[in-house]
PDB file of C-alpha atoms in Angstrom:
ATOM      1  CA  ASP A  14      65.062 -19.538  -4.427  1.00 64.00           C
ATOM      2  CA  ASN A  15      66.161 -22.821  -3.213  1.00 80.00           C
ATOM      3  CA  LEU A  16      62.859 -24.294  -3.328  1.00 86.00           C
ATOM      4  CA  ASN A  17      62.619 -26.246  -6.713  1.00 89.00           C
ATOM      5  CA  HIS A  18      65.842 -27.632  -5.647  1.00 90.00           C
ATOM      6  CA  GLU A  19      64.768 -28.944  -2.489  1.00 89.00           C
ATOM      7  CA  TYR A  20      61.652 -30.596  -3.910  1.00 92.00           C
ATOM      8  CA  GLY A  21      63.715 -32.158  -7.122  1.00 90.00           C
ATOM      9  CA  THR A  22      65.985 -33.643  -4.671  1.00 90.00           C
ATOM     10  CA  THR A  23      63.397 -35.032  -2.503  1.00 91.00           C
ATOM     11  CA  LEU A  24      61.838 -36.743  -5.888  1.00 92.00           C
ATOM     12  CA  VAL A  25      65.253 -38.007  -6.683  1.00 90.00           C
ATOM     13  CA  MET A  26      65.107 -39.773  -3.320  1.00 88.00           C
ATOM     14  CA  ALA A  27      61.439 -41.109  -4.333  1.00 90.00           C
ATOM     15  CA  GLY A  28      62.456 -42.441  -7.840  1.00 90.00           C
ATOM     16  CA  LYS A  29      61.034 -39.654  -9.646  1.00 94.00           C
ATOM     17  CA  SER A  30      63.921 -38.772 -11.734  1.00 93.00           C
ATOM     18  CA  LYS A  31      61.597 -37.515 -14.253  1.00 95.00           C
ATOM     19  CA  GLU A  32      59.600 -35.469 -12.147  1.00 95.00           C
ATOM     20  CA  ALA A  33      63.125 -34.198 -10.546  1.00 94.00           C
ATOM     21  CA  ARG A  34      64.411 -32.812 -14.045  1.00 95.00           C
ATOM     22  CA  ASP A  35      61.210 -31.036 -14.909  1.00 95.00           C
ATOM     23  CA  ALA A  36      61.151 -29.342 -11.733  1.00 94.00           C
ATOM     24  CA  PHE A  37      65.209 -28.149 -12.222  1.00 94.00           C
ATOM     25  CA  THR A  38      64.222 -27.465 -16.106  1.00 95.00           C
ATOM     26  CA  ALA A  39      61.494 -24.806 -14.607  1.00 94.00           C
ATOM     27  CA  MET A  40      64.265 -22.958 -12.948  1.00 93.00           C
ATOM     28  CA  LEU A  41      65.728 -22.112 -16.436  1.00 94.00           C
ATOM     29  CA  SER A  42      63.242 -19.723 -17.130  1.00 91.00           C
ATOM     30  CA  GLY A  43      63.742 -17.556 -14.421  1.00 87.00           C
ATOM     31  CA  THR A  44      66.382 -14.832 -13.029  1.00 89.00           C
ATOM     32  CA  PRO A  45      70.238 -15.430 -13.853  1.00 89.00           C
ATOM     33  CA  GLU A  46      70.303 -16.648 -10.716  1.00 90.00           C
ATOM     34  CA  ASN A  47      67.684 -19.632 -11.142  1.00 91.00           C
ATOM     35  CA  GLN A  48      68.975 -20.349 -13.954  1.00 94.00           C
ATOM     36  CA  ALA A  49      72.825 -21.135 -12.513  1.00 94.00           C
ATOM     37  CA  MET A  50      71.151 -22.629  -9.917  1.00 93.00           C
ATOM     38  CA  GLY A  51      68.892 -25.019 -12.502  1.00 95.00           C
ATOM     39  CA  HIS A  52      72.017 -25.818 -14.299  1.00 96.00           C
ATOM     40  CA  ARG A  53      73.473 -26.537 -11.392  1.00 95.00           C
ATOM     41  CA  SER A  54      70.880 -29.080  -9.963  1.00 95.00           C
ATOM     42  CA  LEU A  55      70.941 -30.667 -13.106  1.00 97.00           C
ATOM     43  CA  GLY A  56      74.306 -30.807 -13.503  1.00 96.00           C
ATOM     44  CA  MET A  57      73.990 -32.855 -10.344  1.00 94.00           C
ATOM     45  CA  LEU A  58      71.210 -35.215 -11.506  1.00 95.00           C
ATOM     46  CA  ASP A  59      73.007 -35.840 -14.654  1.00 95.00           C
ATOM     47  CA  GLU A  60      76.090 -37.188 -12.857  1.00 92.00           C
ATOM     48  CA  LEU A  61      73.960 -39.430 -10.507  1.00 89.00           C
ATOM     49  CA  GLU A  62      72.506 -41.336 -13.427  1.00 91.00           C
ATOM     50  CA  GLY A  63      76.036 -41.508 -15.013  1.00 90.00           C
ATOM     51  CA  ARG A  64      75.948 -38.967 -17.934  1.00 93.00           C
ATOM     52  CA  PHE A  65      78.971 -36.482 -17.487  1.00 92.00           C
ATOM     53  CA  GLU A  66      79.264 -34.888 -20.338  1.00 95.00           C
ATOM     54  CA  ASP A  67      75.904 -33.205 -19.967  1.00 96.00           C
ATOM     55  CA  ALA A  68      76.864 -32.641 -16.369  1.00 96.00           C
ATOM     56  CA  ILE A  69      80.014 -30.649 -17.579  1.00 97.00           C
ATOM     57  CA  GLY A  70      78.131 -28.503 -19.929  1.00 97.00           C
ATOM     58  CA  HIS A  71      75.417 -27.662 -17.185  1.00 97.00           C
ATOM     59  CA  PHE A  72      78.400 -26.984 -14.815  1.00 97.00           C
ATOM     60  CA  ARG A  73      79.911 -24.869 -17.162  1.00 96.00           C
ATOM     61  CA  GLN A  74      77.252 -22.847 -17.605  1.00 96.00           C
ATOM     62  CA  ALA A  75      76.308 -22.504 -14.148  1.00 95.00           C
ATOM     63  CA  ALA A  76      79.578 -20.471 -13.778  1.00 94.00           C
ATOM     64  CA  VAL A  77      78.883 -18.853 -16.588  1.00 93.00           C
ATOM     65  CA  LEU A  78      75.759 -17.435 -15.226  1.00 93.00           C
ATOM     66  CA  SER A  79      77.399 -16.773 -12.361  1.00 90.00           C
ATOM     67  CA  GLN A  80      80.007 -14.408 -13.435  1.00 84.00           C
ATOM     68  CA  PRO A  81      78.594 -11.492 -14.438  1.00 72.00           C
ATOM     69  CA  ARG A  82      75.914 -11.342 -11.495  1.00 67.00           C
ATOM     70  CA  GLN A  83      78.831 -10.980  -8.904  1.00 76.00           C
ATOM     71  CA  HIS A  84      78.094 -13.627  -6.902  1.00 85.00           C
ATOM     72  CA  PRO A  85      81.550 -15.015  -6.259  1.00 93.00           C
ATOM     73  CA  LEU A  86      80.618 -17.371  -3.824  1.00 93.00           C
ATOM     74  CA  SER A  87      78.038 -19.113  -6.247  1.00 93.00           C
ATOM     75  CA  GLU A  88      80.554 -18.969  -9.019  1.00 94.00           C
ATOM     76  CA  ALA A  89      83.399 -20.467  -7.039  1.00 96.00           C
ATOM     77  CA  ARG A  90      80.588 -23.696  -6.006  1.00 95.00           C
ATOM     78  CA  ASN A  91      79.686 -24.024  -9.733  1.00 96.00           C
ATOM     79  CA  ARG A  92      83.359 -24.074 -10.921  1.00 96.00           C
ATOM     80  CA  VAL A  93      83.988 -26.418  -8.108  1.00 96.00           C
ATOM     81  CA  PHE A  94      81.462 -28.647  -9.659  1.00 96.00           C
ATOM     82  CA  LEU A  95      82.266 -28.347 -13.400  1.00 97.00           C
ATOM     83  CA  ALA A  96      86.523 -29.362 -12.073  1.00 96.00           C
ATOM     84  CA  MET A  97      85.473 -32.006 -10.338  1.00 94.00           C
ATOM     85  CA  ALA A  98      83.321 -33.212 -13.182  1.00 94.00           C
ATOM     86  CA  LEU A  99      86.527 -32.827 -15.698  1.00 95.00           C
ATOM     87  CA  ARG A 100      88.311 -34.556 -13.416  1.00 93.00           C
ATOM     88  CA  ASP A 101      85.960 -37.612 -13.096  1.00 90.00           C
ATOM     89  CA  LYS A 102      86.312 -37.768 -16.956  1.00 92.00           C
ATOM     90  CA  GLY A 103      90.114 -37.493 -17.309  1.00 91.00           C
ATOM     91  CA  ARG A 104      90.592 -33.779 -17.904  1.00 94.00           C
ATOM     92  CA  ALA A 105      92.931 -33.208 -14.748  1.00 92.00           C
ATOM     93  CA  ASP A 106      94.733 -29.735 -16.882  1.00 94.00           C
ATOM     94  CA  SER A 107      90.930 -28.075 -17.313  1.00 95.00           C
ATOM     95  CA  ALA A 108      89.934 -29.657 -13.978  1.00 95.00           C
ATOM     96  CA  ARG A 109      93.381 -27.476 -12.300  1.00 95.00           C
ATOM     97  CA  GLU A 110      92.582 -24.599 -14.377  1.00 95.00           C
ATOM     98  CA  GLU A 111      88.580 -24.242 -13.152  1.00 96.00           C
ATOM     99  CA  LEU A 112      90.411 -24.709  -9.361  1.00 96.00           C
ATOM    100  CA  GLY A 113      92.299 -21.955 -10.040  1.00 96.00           C
ATOM    101  CA  THR A 114      89.367 -19.573 -10.921  1.00 96.00           C
ATOM    102  CA  ALA A 115      87.998 -21.090  -7.495  1.00 96.00           C
ATOM    103  CA  TYR A 116      91.072 -20.242  -5.779  1.00 97.00           C
ATOM    104  CA  ALA A 117      91.386 -16.707  -7.334  1.00 96.00           C
ATOM    105  CA  LEU A 118      87.957 -16.106  -5.805  1.00 95.00           C
ATOM    106  CA  PHE A 119      88.691 -16.803  -2.823  1.00 96.00           C
ATOM    107  CA  ARG A 120      91.716 -14.853  -2.317  1.00 94.00           C
ATOM    108  CA  LYS A 121      89.593 -12.189  -3.157  1.00 94.00           C
ATOM    109  CA  ASN A 122      86.365 -12.966  -1.277  1.00 94.00           C
ATOM    110  CA  TYR A 123      85.554 -13.864   2.073  1.00 92.00           C
ATOM    111  CA  PHE A 124      83.586 -17.279   2.295  1.00 93.00           C
ATOM    112  CA  GLU A 125      82.431 -19.038   5.324  1.00 92.00           C
ATOM    113  CA  PRO A 126      84.535 -21.671   6.967  1.00 93.00           C
ATOM    114  CA  THR A 127      82.903 -24.455   5.836  1.00 92.00           C
ATOM    115  CA  PHE A 128      83.080 -23.350   1.732  1.00 95.00           C
ATOM    116  CA  VAL A 129      86.739 -23.187   2.257  1.00 96.00           C
ATOM    117  CA  TRP A 130      87.021 -26.344   3.928  1.00 95.00           C
ATOM    118  CA  TRP A 131      85.333 -28.236   0.652  1.00 94.00           C
ATOM    119  CA  LEU A 132      87.317 -25.729  -1.684  1.00 97.00           C
ATOM    120  CA  GLY A 133      90.666 -27.104   0.241  1.00 96.00           C
ATOM    121  CA  LYS A 134      89.642 -30.969  -0.363  1.00 95.00           C
ATOM    122  CA  ALA A 135      88.915 -30.072  -4.023  1.00 95.00           C
ATOM    123  CA  LEU A 136      92.314 -29.152  -4.300  1.00 96.00           C
ATOM    124  CA  VAL A 137      93.729 -31.812  -2.305  1.00 95.00           C
ATOM    125  CA  ALA A 138      91.852 -34.588  -4.859  1.00 91.00           C
ATOM    126  CA  ASN A 139      93.390 -32.972  -7.426  1.00 93.00           C
ATOM    127  CA  GLY A 140      96.942 -32.025  -6.087  1.00 92.00           C
ATOM    128  CA  GLN A 141      97.118 -28.960  -5.368  1.00 94.00           C
ATOM    129  CA  VAL A 142      98.260 -29.231  -1.870  1.00 96.00           C
ATOM    130  CA  ALA A 143      99.667 -26.140  -1.562  1.00 96.00           C
ATOM    131  CA  ARG A 144      97.089 -24.172  -2.559  1.00 96.00           C
ATOM    132  CA  ALA A 145      94.953 -25.880   0.024  1.00 97.00           C
ATOM    133  CA  ARG A 146      97.489 -25.284   2.818  1.00 96.00           C
ATOM    134  CA  GLU A 147      96.544 -21.390   2.063  1.00 96.00           C
ATOM    135  CA  LEU A 148      93.198 -22.197   2.636  1.00 96.00           C
ATOM    136  CA  LEU A 149      94.064 -24.070   6.294  1.00 96.00           C
ATOM    137  CA  ASP A 150      96.093 -20.963   7.021  1.00 94.00           C
ATOM    138  CA  SER A 151      92.914 -18.805   6.778  1.00 92.00           C
ATOM    139  CA  LEU A 152      90.787 -21.105   8.916  1.00 92.00           C
ATOM    140  CA  THR A 153      93.602 -21.339  11.418  1.00 90.00           C
ATOM    141  CA  ARG A 154      92.808 -18.012  11.588  1.00 89.00           C
ATOM    142  CA  ARG A 155      89.492 -17.939  12.299  1.00 84.00           C
ATOM    143  CA  VAL A 156      89.677 -20.688  14.674  1.00 75.00           C
ATOM    144  CA  SER A 157      87.562 -18.885  17.879  1.00 77.00           C
ATOM    145  CA  ASP A 158      84.343 -19.807  15.494  1.00 74.00           C
ATOM    146  CA  SER A 159      83.044 -23.079  16.090  1.00 81.00           C
ATOM    147  CA  GLU A 160      82.476 -24.122  12.390  1.00 83.00           C
ATOM    148  CA  ALA A 161      85.898 -22.514  11.773  1.00 85.00           C
ATOM    149  CA  ARG A 162      87.434 -24.870  13.871  1.00 88.00           C
ATOM    150  CA  ARG A 163      85.533 -27.979  12.510  1.00 89.00           C
ATOM    151  CA  SER A 164      86.291 -27.215   8.783  1.00 92.00           C
ATOM    152  CA  GLN A 165      90.273 -26.368  10.345  1.00 93.00           C
ATOM    153  CA  LEU A 166      90.060 -29.692  12.033  1.00 94.00           C
ATOM    154  CA  SER A 167      88.614 -31.360   9.108  1.00 93.00           C
ATOM    155  CA  LEU A 168      90.723 -29.542   5.967  1.00 95.00           C
ATOM    156  CA  GLN A 169      93.815 -30.137   8.407  1.00 95.00           C
ATOM    157  CA  GLY A 170      93.455 -33.989   8.499  1.00 94.00           C
ATOM    158  CA  GLU A 171      92.653 -34.087   4.834  1.00 94.00           C
ATOM    159  CA  ILE A 172      95.902 -32.285   3.832  1.00 96.00           C
ATOM    160  CA  ALA A 173      97.617 -34.507   6.392  1.00 95.00           C
ATOM    161  CA  ARG A 174      96.284 -38.281   4.469  1.00 92.00           C
ATOM    162  CA  ALA A 175      97.267 -37.188   1.451  1.00 93.00           C
ATOM    163  CA  GLU A 176     100.877 -36.152   2.262  1.00 94.00           C
ATOM    164  CA  GLY A 177     100.955 -39.743   4.274  1.00 92.00           C
ATOM    165  CA  ARG A 178     100.780 -38.929   7.600  1.00 94.00           C
ATOM    166  CA  VAL A 179      98.295 -40.943   8.347  1.00 93.00           C
ATOM    167  CA  PRO A 180      98.535 -41.083  12.687  1.00 94.00           C
ATOM    168  CA  ALA A 181      98.111 -36.521  11.993  1.00 95.00           C
ATOM    169  CA  ALA A 182      95.196 -37.065   9.884  1.00 94.00           C
ATOM    170  CA  MET A 183      93.314 -39.652  12.403  1.00 94.00           C
ATOM    171  CA  SER A 184      93.840 -37.219  14.970  1.00 95.00           C
ATOM    172  CA  ALA A 185      92.679 -34.281  13.355  1.00 94.00           C
ATOM    173  CA  LEU A 186      89.627 -36.527  11.428  1.00 92.00           C
ATOM    174  CA  GLN A 187      88.396 -38.429  14.541  1.00 92.00           C
ATOM    175  CA  THR A 188      88.221 -34.987  16.430  1.00 93.00           C
ATOM    176  CA  ALA A 189      86.344 -33.202  13.483  1.00 90.00           C
ATOM    177  CA  TYR A 190      84.212 -36.503  13.137  1.00 90.00           C
ATOM    178  CA  ALA A 191      82.849 -36.121  17.127  1.00 90.00           C
ATOM    179  CA  THR A 192      81.328 -32.732  16.161  1.00 85.00           C
ATOM    180  CA  ASP A 193      80.805 -33.193  12.588  1.00 83.00           C
ATOM    181  CA  SER A 194      79.788 -36.531  11.312  1.00 82.00           C
ATOM    182  CA  SER A 195      78.769 -35.156   7.646  1.00 84.00           C
ATOM    183  CA  LEU A 196      79.317 -36.907   4.628  1.00 86.00           C
ATOM    184  CA  MET A 197      82.315 -34.609   4.003  1.00 88.00           C
ATOM    185  CA  VAL A 198      84.130 -35.599   6.630  1.00 89.00           C
ATOM    186  CA  GLN A 199      83.207 -39.391   7.190  1.00 90.00           C
ATOM    187  CA  GLU A 200      84.288 -39.905   3.269  1.00 90.00           C
ATOM    188  CA  THR A 201      88.251 -38.334   4.517  1.00 90.00           C
ATOM    189  CA  LEU A 202      87.755 -40.197   7.791  1.00 91.00           C
ATOM    190  CA  ALA A 203      87.268 -42.980   5.624  1.00 92.00           C
ATOM    191  CA  ARG A 204      90.021 -42.670   3.470  1.00 90.00           C
ATOM    192  CA  GLY A 205      92.256 -42.596   6.156  1.00 91.00           C
ATOM    193  CA  LEU A 206      90.980 -45.453   7.913  1.00 93.00           C
ATOM    194  CA  ALA A 207      92.088 -47.441   4.532  1.00 92.00           C
ATOM    195  CA  ALA A 208      95.845 -45.408   4.513  1.00 90.00           C
ATOM    196  CA  SER A 209      96.053 -46.709   8.210  1.00 91.00           C
ATOM    197  CA  GLY A 210      95.389 -50.512   7.515  1.00 94.00           C
ATOM    198  CA  ASP A 211      91.511 -50.205   9.080  1.00 95.00           C
ATOM    199  CA  LEU A 212      90.298 -51.725   5.844  1.00 95.00           C
ATOM    200  CA  ALA A 213      87.173 -53.009   7.352  1.00 96.00           C
ATOM    201  CA  GLY A 214      86.645 -49.838   9.420  1.00 94.00           C
ATOM    202  CA  ALA A 215      86.952 -47.849   5.988  1.00 93.00           C
ATOM    203  CA  ALA A 216      84.434 -50.715   4.543  1.00 93.00           C
ATOM    204  CA  ARG A 217      82.380 -50.021   7.288  1.00 93.00           C
ATOM    205  CA  GLU A 218      82.041 -46.238   6.841  1.00 91.00           C
ATOM    206  CA  TYR A 219      82.073 -46.686   2.821  1.00 90.00           C
ATOM    207  CA  GLU A 220      78.771 -48.864   3.193  1.00 90.00           C
ATOM    208  CA  SER A 221      77.498 -46.072   5.454  1.00 88.00           C
ATOM    209  CA  LEU A 222      77.561 -43.761   2.840  1.00 85.00           C
ATOM    210  CA  LEU A 223      76.164 -45.963   0.452  1.00 82.00           C
ATOM    211  CA  ALA A 224      73.572 -46.627   1.945  1.00 82.00           C
ATOM    212  CA  ASN A 225      72.314 -42.818   2.861  1.00 80.00           C
ATOM    213  CA  ARG A 226      71.945 -41.780  -0.351  1.00 76.00           C
ATOM    214  CA  SER A 227      69.407 -38.898   1.073  1.00 76.00           C
ATOM    215  CA  SER A 228      72.637 -37.164   2.796  1.00 79.00           C
ATOM    216  CA  TRP A 229      74.367 -36.535  -0.354  1.00 85.00           C
ATOM    217  CA  PHE A 230      72.691 -36.190  -3.036  1.00 87.00           C
ATOM    218  CA  GLY A 231      72.327 -32.285  -4.538  1.00 87.00           C
ATOM    219  CA  TRP A 232      75.168 -30.626  -3.091  1.00 87.00           C
ATOM    220  CA  GLU A 233      79.510 -30.771  -3.008  1.00 89.00           C
ATOM    221  CA  ALA A 234      79.460 -34.738  -0.844  1.00 86.00           C
ATOM    222  CA  GLN A 235      77.861 -35.660  -3.965  1.00 88.00           C
ATOM    223  CA  ILE A 236      80.792 -35.026  -5.762  1.00 87.00           C
ATOM    224  CA  TYR A 237      83.028 -37.977  -3.828  1.00 85.00           C
ATOM    225  CA  ALA A 238      79.986 -40.488  -2.698  1.00 84.00           C
ATOM    226  CA  GLN A 239      78.931 -40.992  -6.089  1.00 81.00           C
ATOM    227  CA  LEU A 240      82.176 -42.479  -6.876  1.00 76.00           C
ATOM    228  CA  ILE A 241      82.671 -45.166  -3.816  1.00 74.00           C
ATOM    229  CA  GLY A 242      80.238 -47.496  -5.569  1.00 56.00           C
TER     230      GLY A 242
END
């Protein structure tokens, strides 16, 4: 089900955006699940090309298609993408509403630790730190799982940074980054470095992110990386 998205992502990396759009659009004639994925992929491509209004439309359609299919994780992912696109267009109230729906889905369903971290990061980015703390508590209860431990440290660092507790943030983020060097952790680490006054270190991390577009296009990391430049 994800092959068209992966193929289209490869085309984007090769500079073939039109062909990538064709690959993503082909999903719109498939099952409702494939249509939802196609809209999400098109939304990410639109964002990359600066067409945020078009992206919002695709993410909204993806969320609508996911809802009646009882795929809570897919719906939550689509609503996070929609919320962050709305935020980036200055529609803070609408963004909070969409994140509220994703948060409600978290309360009713089991989500893998990595997505709980991603949702928590989006909540922090939109000023909903109290709700992000609830997600952190959920991850803390799962720390025997290595994925949950990495996710817990990452979200713990994100929350501490947002609250101005920079030493605590850096301690958690550096520990997380030692075992998870993904862009989501790296971007939070860069923010922590900037908050600690290490502007040169933050710049190096941001430059590294910009130089590796293939590592962030097509998934949640794109939400943050596309705005760095």
